CSV table of C-alpha atoms in Angstrom, one decimal:
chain,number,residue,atom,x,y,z
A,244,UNK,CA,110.5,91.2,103.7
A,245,UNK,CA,112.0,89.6,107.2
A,246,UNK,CA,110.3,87.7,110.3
A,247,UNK,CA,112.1,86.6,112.7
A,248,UNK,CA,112.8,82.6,113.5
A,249,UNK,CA,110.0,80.7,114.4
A,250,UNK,CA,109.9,79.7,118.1
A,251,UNK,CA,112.4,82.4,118.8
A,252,UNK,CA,111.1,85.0,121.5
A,253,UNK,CA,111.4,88.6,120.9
A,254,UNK,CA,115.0,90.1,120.3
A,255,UNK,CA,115.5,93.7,121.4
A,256,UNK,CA,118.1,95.4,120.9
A,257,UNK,CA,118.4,98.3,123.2
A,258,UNK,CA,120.5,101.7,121.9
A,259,UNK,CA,121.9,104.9,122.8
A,260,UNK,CA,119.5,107.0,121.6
A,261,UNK,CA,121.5,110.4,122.0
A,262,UNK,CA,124.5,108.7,119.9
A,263,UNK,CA,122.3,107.4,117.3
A,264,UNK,CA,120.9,110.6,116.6
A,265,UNK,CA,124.1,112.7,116.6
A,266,UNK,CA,125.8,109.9,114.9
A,267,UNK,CA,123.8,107.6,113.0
A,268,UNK,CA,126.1,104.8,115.3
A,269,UNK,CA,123.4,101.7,116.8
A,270,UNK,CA,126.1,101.6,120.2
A,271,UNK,CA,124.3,99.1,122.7
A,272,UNK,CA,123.4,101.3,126.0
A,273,UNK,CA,123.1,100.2,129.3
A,274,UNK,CA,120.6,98.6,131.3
A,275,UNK,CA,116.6,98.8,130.9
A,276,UNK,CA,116.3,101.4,133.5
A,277,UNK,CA,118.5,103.8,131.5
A,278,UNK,CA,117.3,106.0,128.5
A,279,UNK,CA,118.3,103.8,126.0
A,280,UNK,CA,115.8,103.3,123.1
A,281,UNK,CA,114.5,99.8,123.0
A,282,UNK,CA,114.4,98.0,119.2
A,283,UNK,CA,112.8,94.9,118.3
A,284,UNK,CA,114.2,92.8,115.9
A,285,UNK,CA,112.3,92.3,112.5
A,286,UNK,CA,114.3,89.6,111.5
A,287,UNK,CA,116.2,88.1,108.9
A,288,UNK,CA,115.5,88.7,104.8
A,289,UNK,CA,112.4,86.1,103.8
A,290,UNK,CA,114.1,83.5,101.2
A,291,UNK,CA,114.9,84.6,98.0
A,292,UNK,CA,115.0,88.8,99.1
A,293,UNK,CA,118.2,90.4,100.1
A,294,UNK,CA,118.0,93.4,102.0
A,295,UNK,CA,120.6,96.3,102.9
A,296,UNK,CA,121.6,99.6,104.7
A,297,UNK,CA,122.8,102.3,102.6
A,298,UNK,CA,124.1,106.0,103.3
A,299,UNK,CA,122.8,108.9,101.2
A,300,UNK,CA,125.3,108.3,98.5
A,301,UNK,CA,124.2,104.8,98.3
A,302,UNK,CA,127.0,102.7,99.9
A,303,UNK,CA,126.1,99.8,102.0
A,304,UNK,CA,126.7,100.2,105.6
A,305,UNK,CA,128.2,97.7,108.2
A,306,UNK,CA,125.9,96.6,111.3
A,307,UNK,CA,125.2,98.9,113.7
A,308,UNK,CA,125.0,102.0,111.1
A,309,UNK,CA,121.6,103.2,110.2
A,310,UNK,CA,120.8,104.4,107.2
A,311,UNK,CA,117.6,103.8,104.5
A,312,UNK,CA,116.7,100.5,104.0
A,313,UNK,CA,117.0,98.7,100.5
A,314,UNK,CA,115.6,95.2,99.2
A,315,UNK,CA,115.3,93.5,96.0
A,316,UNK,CA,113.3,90.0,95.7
A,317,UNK,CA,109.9,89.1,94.2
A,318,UNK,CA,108.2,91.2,96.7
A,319,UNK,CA,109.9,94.7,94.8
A,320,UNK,CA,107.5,96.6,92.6
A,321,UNK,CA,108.0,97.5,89.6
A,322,UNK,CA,107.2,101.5,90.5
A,323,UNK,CA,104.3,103.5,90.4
A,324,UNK,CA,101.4,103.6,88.0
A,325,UNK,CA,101.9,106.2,85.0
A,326,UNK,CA,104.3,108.2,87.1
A,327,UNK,CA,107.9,107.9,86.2
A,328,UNK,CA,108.9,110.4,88.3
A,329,UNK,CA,108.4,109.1,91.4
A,330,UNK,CA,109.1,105.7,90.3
A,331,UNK,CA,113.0,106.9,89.5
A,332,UNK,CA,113.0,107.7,93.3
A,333,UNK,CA,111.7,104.7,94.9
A,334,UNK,CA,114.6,102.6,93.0
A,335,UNK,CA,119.1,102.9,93.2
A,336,UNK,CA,119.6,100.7,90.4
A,337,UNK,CA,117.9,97.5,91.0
A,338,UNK,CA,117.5,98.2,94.9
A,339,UNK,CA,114.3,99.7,96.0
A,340,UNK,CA,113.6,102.0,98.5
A,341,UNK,CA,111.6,101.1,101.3
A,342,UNK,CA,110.9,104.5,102.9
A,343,UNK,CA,112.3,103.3,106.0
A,344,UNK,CA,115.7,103.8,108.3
A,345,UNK,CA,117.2,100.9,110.2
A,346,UNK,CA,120.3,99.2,111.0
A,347,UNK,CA,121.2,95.7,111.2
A,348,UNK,CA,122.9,93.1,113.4
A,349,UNK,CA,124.4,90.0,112.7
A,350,UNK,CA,121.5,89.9,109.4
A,351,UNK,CA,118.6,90.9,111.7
A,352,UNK,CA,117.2,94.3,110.1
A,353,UNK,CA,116.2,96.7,112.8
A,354,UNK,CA,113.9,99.3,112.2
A,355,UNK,CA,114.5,102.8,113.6
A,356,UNK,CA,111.9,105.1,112.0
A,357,UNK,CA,110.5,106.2,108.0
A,358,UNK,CA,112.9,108.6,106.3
A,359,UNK,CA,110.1,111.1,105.6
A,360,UNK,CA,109.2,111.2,109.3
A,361,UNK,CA,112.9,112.5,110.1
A,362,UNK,CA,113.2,116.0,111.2
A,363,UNK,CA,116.8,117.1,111.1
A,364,UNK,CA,116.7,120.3,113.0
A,365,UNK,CA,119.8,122.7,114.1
A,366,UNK,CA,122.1,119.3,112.5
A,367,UNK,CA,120.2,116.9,115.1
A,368,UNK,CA,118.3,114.2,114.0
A,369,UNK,CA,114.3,113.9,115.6
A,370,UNK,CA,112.4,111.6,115.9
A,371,UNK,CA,108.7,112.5,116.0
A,372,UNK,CA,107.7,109.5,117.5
A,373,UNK,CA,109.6,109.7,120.7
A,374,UNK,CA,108.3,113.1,121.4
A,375,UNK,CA,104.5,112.1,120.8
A,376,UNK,CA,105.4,109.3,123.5
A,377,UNK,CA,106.5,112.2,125.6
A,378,UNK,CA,104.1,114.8,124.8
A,379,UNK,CA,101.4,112.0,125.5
A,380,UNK,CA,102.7,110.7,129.2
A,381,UNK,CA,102.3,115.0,130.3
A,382,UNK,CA,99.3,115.7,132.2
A,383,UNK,CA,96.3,117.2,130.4
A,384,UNK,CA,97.5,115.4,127.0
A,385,UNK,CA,95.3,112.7,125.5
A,386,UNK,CA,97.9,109.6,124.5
A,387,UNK,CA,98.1,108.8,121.3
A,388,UNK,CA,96.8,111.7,120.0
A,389,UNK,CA,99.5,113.9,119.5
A,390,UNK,CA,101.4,114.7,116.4
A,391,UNK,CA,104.9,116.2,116.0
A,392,UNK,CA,106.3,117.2,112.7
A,393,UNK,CA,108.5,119.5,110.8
A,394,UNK,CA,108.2,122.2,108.5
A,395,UNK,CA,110.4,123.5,106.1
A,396,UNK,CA,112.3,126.6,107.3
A,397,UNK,CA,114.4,128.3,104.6
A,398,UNK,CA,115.8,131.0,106.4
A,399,UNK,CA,117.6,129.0,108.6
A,400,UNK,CA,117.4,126.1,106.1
A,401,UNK,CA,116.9,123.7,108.6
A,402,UNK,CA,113.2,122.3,110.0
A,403,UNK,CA,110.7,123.9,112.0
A,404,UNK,CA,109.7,121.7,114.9
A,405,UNK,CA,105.9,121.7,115.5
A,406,UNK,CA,103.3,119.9,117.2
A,407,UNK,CA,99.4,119.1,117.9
A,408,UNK,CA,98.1,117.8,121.2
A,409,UNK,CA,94.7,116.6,122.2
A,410,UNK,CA,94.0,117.2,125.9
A,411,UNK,CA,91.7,115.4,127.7
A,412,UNK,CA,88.0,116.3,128.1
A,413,UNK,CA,87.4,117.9,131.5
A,414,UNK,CA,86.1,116.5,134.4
A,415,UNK,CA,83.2,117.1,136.4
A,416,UNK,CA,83.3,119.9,138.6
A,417,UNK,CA,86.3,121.2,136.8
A,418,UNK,CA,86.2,125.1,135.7
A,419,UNK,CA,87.6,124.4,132.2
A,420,UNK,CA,90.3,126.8,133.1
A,421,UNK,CA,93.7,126.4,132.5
A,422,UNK,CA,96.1,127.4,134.6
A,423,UNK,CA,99.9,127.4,134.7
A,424,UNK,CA,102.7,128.5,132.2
């Protein structure tokens, strides 16, 4: 649906991640040492699609808000195969659904995660992906092979935050013990 300018070099866009996920806000953070979360830009709609950001109830949002990502062009679909139930949810009129959040700048779309990889816990928004980074840089974990992901908690009606590492095989001469908290 977008690529960038040919020629261009990369275009990141680097955020405050707390504010964007208490906020939903796309605020530019400091510099590259800080704990901003670094974007790249996707680029602009390919000729003939028009894409947009939209809140829940559907209105578009101006740059620097995320929310779920629509398009229309000859790329849409036309919905799913003998299943008009989920083909009612992928479109808002004659806007589809692409299953993804971002935000945009100046046209640019930037993509900041898929809406059913969201976990909203305690009113927070989560991003699984930034804790499997984490998860993975720990000692003892195998990178990128970890999993984090929410479950459905209707007491609290919120999400339960869970999560599945791989560790890494044991070395020689190692008592296959663990140790620690």
């Amino acid at each position: 649906l977008t690529f960038p300018p040919l020629g261009r070099g990369p275009v990141i866009d680097r955020i405050d991640r707390q504010r964007l996920a208490r906020t939903g806000e796309a605020e530019r953070s400091g510099a590259d040492g800080d704990s901003g979360l670094a974007l790249p830009s996707c680029g602009y709609p390919l000729g003939g699609h028009q894409v947009r950001i939209v809140d829940d109830q559907g209105r578009e949002l101006p740059d620097r808000r995320q929310g779920r990502i629509q398009f229309q062009g000859p790329s849409s679909s036309i919905g799913y195969l003998r299943n008009a139930e989920a083909t009612a949810a992928l479109f808002d009129g004659d806007w589809l659904n692409s299953g993804d959040l971002g935000y945009t700048v100046d046209g640019e779309i930037y993509i900041t995660g898929r809406t059913k990889d969201l976990i909203i816990r305690g009113g927070r928004n989560i991003y699984p992906a930034e804790l499997e980074d984490a998860v993975g840089d720990l000692d003892g974990v195998q990178k990128g092979n970890v999993a984090v992901f929410g479950s459905p908690n209707s007491a609290t009606c919120t999400e339960r935050l869970g999560g599945l590492a791989e560790t890494q095989a044991p070395r020689k001469g190692d008592s296959g013990t663990a140790s620690g908290p």
